[in-house]
Short mmCIF file of C-alpha atoms in Angstrom, two decimals:
data_model
loop_
_atom_site.label_atom_id
_atom_site.label_comp_id
_atom_site.label_asym_id
_atom_site.label_seq_id
_atom_site.Cartn_x
_atom_site.Cartn_y
_atom_site.Cartn_z
CA MET I 1 124.76 111.09 223.19
CA THR I 2 127.06 109.18 220.06
CA LEU I 3 125.75 106.76 217.57
CA ARG I 4 126.85 103.66 219.51
CA ASP I 5 123.92 105.09 222.41
CA VAL I 6 121.25 105.21 219.58
CA ALA I 7 121.76 101.61 218.14
CA ARG I 8 122.28 100.37 221.76
CA GLU I 9 118.83 101.74 222.55
CA ALA I 10 116.69 100.66 219.33
CA GLY I 11 119.25 96.61 219.65
CA VAL I 12 121.04 97.03 216.84
CA SER I 13 124.65 96.72 215.70
CA TYR I 14 126.66 99.60 215.13
CA ALA I 15 126.86 99.63 211.83
CA THR I 16 122.88 98.51 211.06
CA ALA I 17 122.29 102.64 212.80
CA SER I 18 125.29 103.81 211.19
CA ARG I 19 123.14 102.79 207.55
CA ALA I 20 119.97 103.26 208.15
CA ILE I 21 120.38 107.19 209.74
CA HIS I 22 122.94 107.57 206.75
CA PRO I 23 121.10 105.44 203.30
CA GLY I 24 123.82 104.37 200.57
CA SER I 25 124.39 101.73 198.60
CA ARG I 26 123.80 99.22 201.66
CA LYS I 27 120.04 98.80 202.53
CA VAL I 28 118.54 98.00 205.93
CA ASN I 29 115.78 96.50 206.41
CA GLU I 30 112.31 98.42 206.77
CA ALA I 31 111.27 97.42 210.81
CA ALA I 32 115.18 97.73 211.87
CA ARG I 33 115.90 101.37 210.00
CA ASP I 34 111.58 102.19 211.85
CA ARG I 35 113.23 101.26 214.95
CA VAL I 36 117.14 103.39 213.86
CA LEU I 37 115.44 106.87 213.42
CA ALA I 38 112.77 106.40 216.27
CA VAL I 39 115.15 105.73 219.02
CA ALA I 40 116.84 108.64 217.55
CA MET I 41 114.14 111.34 217.76
CA ARG I 42 113.76 110.49 220.56
CA LEU I 43 117.19 110.97 222.59
CA ASN I 44 117.38 113.90 219.70
CA TYR I 45 120.16 112.48 217.92
CA THR I 46 122.10 114.75 215.13
CA PRO I 47 124.60 113.62 213.09
CA HIS I 48 127.98 115.45 213.65
CA PHE I 49 128.84 116.09 209.70
CA PRO I 50 132.21 117.20 209.42
CA ALA I 51 133.38 114.66 211.08
CA GLN I 52 132.28 112.79 208.88
CA ALA I 53 133.70 114.39 205.78
CA VAL I 54 136.36 113.42 207.57
CA ALA I 55 136.49 109.87 207.78
CA LYS I 56 134.13 108.97 204.47
CA GLY I 57 136.57 112.03 202.45
CA SER I 58 133.34 113.65 201.80
CA THR I 59 130.28 115.25 202.71
CA ALA I 60 126.98 113.81 201.03
CA THR I 61 125.99 117.21 198.87
CA VAL I 62 126.00 118.54 195.78
CA ALA I 63 127.05 121.39 195.25
CA LEU I 64 125.58 123.60 192.89
CA THR I 65 127.51 127.06 191.38
CA VAL I 66 125.33 129.52 189.09
CA SER I 67 125.83 132.95 188.58
CA ASP I 68 122.15 133.99 189.81
CA ILE I 69 119.57 131.64 191.26
CA ALA I 70 116.76 135.11 191.01
CA ASP I 71 116.98 134.16 187.44
CA PRO I 72 114.38 131.72 186.38
CA TYR I 73 117.11 129.97 183.58
CA PHE I 74 119.89 128.73 186.79
CA SER I 75 116.36 127.77 189.28
CA LEU I 76 114.94 124.85 186.84
CA LEU I 77 119.02 124.22 186.01
CA ALA I 78 118.88 123.30 189.87
CA VAL I 79 115.43 121.78 189.67
CA GLY I 80 116.54 119.35 188.42
CA ALA I 81 120.30 118.71 190.03
CA ARG I 82 118.28 118.39 193.44
CA ALA I 83 115.86 115.90 192.10
CA ALA I 84 119.08 113.69 191.03
CA ALA I 85 120.21 114.38 194.48
CA ASP I 86 117.43 112.92 195.86
CA GLU I 87 117.34 110.50 193.88
CA ALA I 88 121.16 109.87 195.42
CA GLY I 89 120.81 110.39 198.72
CA LEU I 90 122.58 113.64 198.60
CA THR I 91 122.09 117.80 199.63
CA LEU I 92 122.12 119.67 197.43
CA THR I 93 123.82 122.86 197.90
CA LEU I 94 124.06 126.53 196.51
CA ALA I 95 126.28 128.36 195.89
CA MET I 96 125.62 131.83 193.53
CA SER I 97 129.14 133.84 191.65
CA GLY I 98 127.08 136.93 189.84
CA ARG I 99 128.64 136.10 186.47
CA ASP I 100 132.34 137.24 187.85
CA PRO I 101 134.61 134.24 187.59
CA GLY I 102 137.07 134.87 189.89
CA ARG I 103 133.83 135.04 192.08
CA GLU I 104 133.55 132.17 191.10
CA LEU I 105 136.75 130.32 191.21
CA ASP I 106 136.49 131.63 194.59
CA ILE I 107 133.79 129.19 195.57
CA VAL I 108 135.30 126.61 194.38
CA ARG I 109 137.80 126.82 196.59
CA ARG I 110 136.26 127.19 199.67
CA LEU I 111 134.17 124.07 198.36
CA ARG I 112 137.06 122.33 198.27
CA GLY I 113 137.85 122.70 201.58
CA GLN I 114 133.70 121.72 202.69
CA ARG I 115 134.71 118.39 201.01
CA PRO I 116 130.89 118.44 198.85
CA ARG I 117 130.37 114.85 196.67
CA VAL I 118 129.81 116.28 193.75
CA ILE I 119 130.75 119.74 192.51
CA VAL I 120 128.60 121.46 189.25
CA VAL I 121 129.52 124.42 187.74
CA ALA I 122 126.43 126.42 185.93
CA GLY I 123 126.80 129.72 183.62
CA SER I 124 128.42 130.93 180.41
CA ARG I 125 132.10 131.09 180.26
CA VAL I 126 133.23 133.60 178.96
CA ALA I 127 136.04 134.24 176.54
CA GLU I 128 139.46 134.49 177.23
CA SER I 129 138.92 135.04 181.25
CA PRO I 130 142.49 134.42 182.93
CA GLU I 131 140.52 132.49 185.61
CA ARG I 132 140.34 129.34 183.43
CA GLU I 133 143.67 127.30 183.85
CA ALA I 134 143.31 127.99 187.85
CA LEU I 135 139.35 126.38 187.69
CA VAL I 136 140.74 123.79 185.73
CA GLU I 137 143.23 123.03 188.74
CA GLU I 138 141.07 123.70 191.36
CA LEU I 139 138.91 121.25 189.96
CA ARG I 140 141.00 118.81 188.81
CA ALA I 141 142.60 118.78 193.07
CA PHE I 142 138.96 118.20 193.70
CA GLU I 143 139.04 114.76 191.95
CA ARG I 144 141.79 113.29 193.25
CA GLY I 145 140.31 114.16 196.11
CA GLY I 146 137.11 112.18 195.34
CA GLY I 147 135.53 114.71 194.92
CA ARG I 148 133.11 114.16 191.78
CA VAL I 149 132.88 116.79 188.76
CA ALA I 150 129.82 118.28 185.58
CA LEU I 151 129.41 121.68 184.28
CA ILE I 152 126.54 122.74 182.14
CA SER I 153 127.86 125.58 180.28
CA GLN I 154 130.16 125.39 177.24
CA PRO I 155 131.88 121.69 175.97
CA ASP I 156 135.37 123.95 176.08
CA LEU I 157 136.54 122.46 180.45
CA PRO I 158 137.54 119.09 180.40
CA PHE I 159 135.03 117.53 183.08
CA PRO I 160 131.90 116.09 182.09
CA THR I 161 129.77 119.07 180.22
CA VAL I 162 126.06 118.58 179.80
CA SER I 163 125.79 122.06 176.73
CA LEU I 164 123.31 123.65 174.71
CA ASP I 165 124.26 124.07 171.30
CA ASN I 166 123.54 128.54 171.10
CA ARG I 167 124.37 128.49 168.03
CA GLY I 168 122.30 126.11 166.43
CA ALA I 169 119.71 127.34 168.31
CA GLY I 170 120.27 130.86 167.26
CA ARG I 171 119.55 129.23 163.43
CA GLN I 172 117.19 127.59 164.02
CA LEU I 173 114.85 130.75 165.49
CA ALA I 174 115.85 133.21 162.37
CA ALA I 175 114.74 130.06 159.83
CA ALA I 176 111.16 130.02 161.97
CA LEU I 177 111.05 134.31 162.35
CA ALA I 178 112.20 133.67 158.22
CA GLU I 179 108.91 131.22 157.80
CA ARG I 180 106.56 133.96 159.73
CA GLY I 181 107.89 136.32 157.27
CA TYR I 182 110.03 138.61 159.50
CA ARG I 183 112.18 140.21 157.31
CA ARG I 184 114.75 141.90 159.58
CA VAL I 185 115.24 141.71 162.97
CA ALA I 186 117.79 143.45 165.64
CA VAL I 187 119.03 141.55 168.27
CA ILE I 188 119.20 143.02 171.96
CA SER I 189 122.48 140.75 173.19
CA GLY I 190 124.50 140.02 176.95
CA PRO I 191 127.95 141.79 177.20
CA ALA I 192 130.39 141.51 175.71
CA GLY I 193 132.46 138.10 175.97
CA LEU I 194 129.96 135.91 177.39
CA ARG I 195 130.20 132.58 175.47
CA THR I 196 126.64 131.85 175.51
CA SER I 197 125.47 135.02 174.47
CA ALA I 198 127.94 135.62 171.76
CA ASP I 199 127.05 132.14 170.60
CA ARG I 200 123.20 132.50 170.44
CA VAL I 201 123.94 135.58 168.24
CA ASP I 202 126.64 134.42 165.70
CA GLY I 203 124.44 131.03 165.26
CA LEU I 204 120.92 134.60 164.41
CA VAL I 205 123.51 135.96 162.35
CA SER I 206 124.02 133.02 160.25
CA GLY I 207 120.30 131.67 160.93
CA ALA I 208 119.43 134.85 158.74
CA ALA I 209 122.06 135.05 156.09
CA ASP I 210 120.81 131.52 155.32
CA ALA I 211 117.07 132.94 155.59
CA GLY I 212 117.16 135.49 153.78
CA ILE I 213 116.37 138.12 156.50
CA ALA I 214 118.46 141.34 156.91
CA LEU I 215 120.92 141.27 160.41
CA ALA I 216 123.56 143.25 160.80
CA ARG I 217 125.82 143.48 163.57
CA GLY I 218 124.88 147.41 164.12
CA ASP I 219 121.69 146.18 164.73
CA VAL I 220 122.61 144.23 168.06
CA VAL I 221 122.98 146.32 171.56
CA GLU I 222 124.66 144.82 174.40
CA ALA I 223 122.42 144.58 177.69
CA GLU I 224 123.28 143.00 180.85
CA LEU I 225 121.31 140.06 180.84
CA THR I 226 118.54 140.86 183.48
CA ARG I 227 115.23 141.90 182.76
CA GLU I 228 116.94 145.56 183.39
CA GLY I 229 118.94 144.91 180.70
CA GLY I 230 116.23 143.91 178.13
CA HIS I 231 114.55 147.32 179.32
CA ALA I 232 117.14 149.16 178.82
CA GLY I 233 118.53 147.42 175.47
CA ALA I 234 115.08 148.06 173.65
CA LEU I 235 114.81 151.45 174.51
CA ALA I 236 118.02 151.57 173.31
CA LEU I 237 116.65 150.04 169.99
CA VAL I 238 113.67 153.01 170.23
CA GLU I 239 116.17 156.18 170.26
CA ARG I 240 117.96 154.60 167.53
CA GLY I 241 114.56 155.21 165.22
CA LEU I 242 112.32 152.03 166.02
CA GLY I 243 108.64 153.47 165.64
CA GLY I 244 105.26 152.03 166.48
CA SER I 245 101.60 153.20 165.88
CA ASP I 246 101.08 155.11 169.25
CA ARG I 247 102.94 158.21 169.80
CA LEU I 248 105.34 159.28 172.88
CA GLY I 249 105.90 163.09 173.57
CA GLY I 250 104.25 164.16 170.62
CA THR I 251 106.01 162.95 167.79
CA ARG I 252 105.81 160.46 166.35
CA LEU I 253 109.08 157.70 166.67
CA GLY I 254 111.12 156.91 163.75
CA GLY I 255 109.29 160.23 162.34
CA SER I 256 106.06 157.95 159.66
CA ASP I 257 103.10 155.82 160.54
CA ARG I 258 105.29 152.56 159.55
CA LEU I 259 108.32 150.78 160.78
CA GLY I 260 109.96 151.79 157.55
CA GLY I 261 112.72 154.41 155.56
CA SER I 262 116.36 154.17 156.33
CA ASP I 263 117.74 155.37 158.80
CA GLY I 264 118.73 154.31 161.97
CA LEU I 265 116.47 150.91 162.54
CA ASN I 266 113.46 151.87 160.70
CA GLY I 267 112.58 148.46 158.82
CA VAL I 268 113.23 146.68 162.15
CA ASP I 269 109.76 144.22 162.27
CA VAL I 270 111.07 141.80 165.24
CA ILE I 271 113.72 141.70 167.87
CA VAL I 272 115.31 139.04 169.26
CA ALA I 273 116.95 139.33 173.05
CA VAL I 274 119.40 136.60 173.88
CA THR I 275 116.96 135.54 176.86
CA ASP I 276 113.35 135.63 177.80
CA VAL I 277 114.01 137.36 180.82
CA MET I 278 115.71 140.39 178.85
CA ALA I 279 113.30 139.82 176.57
CA VAL I 280 109.73 140.72 179.30
CA GLY I 281 112.26 143.39 179.86
CA ALA I 282 112.26 144.85 176.09
CA MET I 283 108.53 144.20 175.96
CA SER I 284 108.14 146.44 178.53
CA ALA I 285 109.66 149.76 177.17
CA LEU I 286 108.54 148.49 173.60
CA ARG I 287 104.86 149.60 175.37
CA ASP I 288 106.42 152.66 177.24
CA ALA I 289 107.56 154.19 174.38
CA GLY I 290 104.24 152.95 171.96
CA VAL I 291 105.66 150.14 170.75
CA VAL I 292 103.13 146.87 170.79
CA PRO I 293 104.73 143.85 170.67
CA GLY I 294 104.02 141.49 168.62
CA ARG I 295 101.61 143.70 166.34
CA ASP I 296 103.67 146.81 165.80
CA VAL I 297 106.65 144.36 166.53
CA GLY I 298 107.65 140.93 166.85
CA VAL I 299 109.25 139.84 170.50
CA ALA I 300 111.58 137.34 170.58
CA GLY I 301 113.99 135.22 173.47
CA PHE I 302 115.64 131.87 174.67
CA ASP I 303 115.05 129.59 176.98
CA ASP I 304 110.77 128.59 177.17
CA ILE I 305 110.84 129.99 181.03
CA PRO I 306 107.61 129.33 182.74
CA MET I 307 107.15 132.97 182.27
CA ALA I 308 107.44 133.78 178.98
CA VAL I 309 103.59 132.18 178.50
CA ASP I 310 102.75 134.56 181.47
CA VAL I 311 103.09 137.55 179.42
CA THR I 312 101.06 139.97 177.23
CA PRO I 313 101.44 138.74 174.46
CA GLU I 314 102.73 135.47 175.21
CA LEU I 315 106.66 134.74 173.68
CA THR I 316 108.17 133.15 171.13
CA THR I 317 110.80 131.76 172.34
CA VAL I 318 113.71 128.59 171.34
CA ALA I 319 112.79 125.07 174.30
CA ALA I 320 116.07 124.09 176.15
CA PRO I 321 115.55 121.01 178.51
CA LEU I 322 116.23 122.92 181.47
CA VAL I 323 115.27 120.64 184.15
CA SER I 324 116.23 117.64 182.77
CA MET I 325 120.05 119.26 182.27
CA GLY I 326 120.44 120.11 185.60
CA ALA I 327 119.82 116.30 186.80
CA ARG I 328 121.64 115.10 183.97
CA ALA I 329 124.77 116.91 185.27
CA VAL I 330 125.08 115.31 188.35
CA ARG I 331 124.24 112.13 187.02
CA LEU I 332 126.73 112.26 184.91
CA ALA I 333 129.31 113.26 187.49
CA LEU I 334 128.32 110.68 190.43
CA ALA I 335 128.87 107.70 186.76
CA GLY I 336 132.38 109.24 186.76
CA ALA I 337 134.59 108.17 183.75
CA ALA I 338 132.43 105.23 182.21
CA VAL I 339 129.92 108.62 180.65
CA PRO I 340 130.66 110.52 177.53
CA LEU I 341 132.42 113.60 177.94
CA SER I 342 130.16 116.01 176.63
CA GLU I 343 126.53 115.59 176.16
CA THR I 344 124.27 118.34 173.92
CA ALA I 345 120.58 119.00 174.45
CA VAL I 346 118.18 119.24 172.33
CA THR I 347 115.64 122.78 171.29
CA GLY I 348 113.62 123.91 169.77
CA VAL I 349 111.42 126.60 168.62
CA VAL I 350 107.77 128.03 169.88
CA VAL I 351 105.91 130.26 168.62
CA ARG I 352 104.06 132.00 170.65
CA ALA I 353 101.87 135.42 169.85
CA SER I 354 104.28 138.22 170.23
CA THR I 355 105.89 137.23 166.73
CA PRO I 356 102.35 136.42 163.56
CA GLY I 357 103.80 137.58 161.50
CA PRO I 358 104.61 140.89 160.36
CA ARG I 359 101.57 140.59 158.01
CA GLN I 360 99.77 140.48 160.87
CA SER I 361 100.21 144.43 161.88
CA PRO I 362 98.38 147.22 160.90
CA LEU I 363 102.23 148.78 159.91
#
């Protein structure tokens, strides 16, 4: 069964049948389109997409590569990307790199062979990655073949990019915590070299200095950018001496009824994780250790994922417009060279019950 058979049965030209089944910039009147689609269904006609890709130079797809679709940060980007792909009559496909630059490069190489219309690469750049130049060349080769490229990342590759001002977001959060009365912060960061994490920590450090909050580099612990990583990071802080109002194993953590003292991390009154997912894991670990989040110690994160309002206490965070960022990246790619090379999304602190302020604590 071919498209010519469908056209003949529907009483339309081959061109009209093609436009009805593969909608693009040229439109078909609704009656003709409905007739063609009904005949195609009755005759069980299926388009041959590989042949179309060879003929057109691309398939009607947007390929989005993310670090981990289980992370709500990336699933929200995907929601926006899919909406923009739908608007353009394209289908979104997903690939996951696992935050591995080598795997990301391999994915882009394989995607080139599949000929998507657009490739969007979402995820933090890794400092001094040896795959950087190879990735740039692969994406440039894809463009030379007629493809379109956009990134959701730091604006340091030569392609249209939607980015977050992560340093600015860190400074915003530090200022908001200072306004709530917090005076010493500890941080659960991501792995060394991950730009998003490093920029957020840098912003927190500079913002804390400006606001008069104590944040020493020794009060920063590294962990994986997962719930489990946040849990492990919080336990590491507890082991350094972060105490609470409940006992653990018959001994009060930190050796005092208050979060105070000069050794370890005694004196910390708020913990910031560089993602909300990590912050949720951190709150669970604190409870396991007899420390009550929001009461004994404040907790905050970044991104404002839906889970931030599902936990108790609701999580203070820096909101990022992730859905609109995903959509904007696809639109930037489809718009081509007539658009600015990069755009920075606006962030804002959302204060919730996890940071009531130390004066509301019984410590």
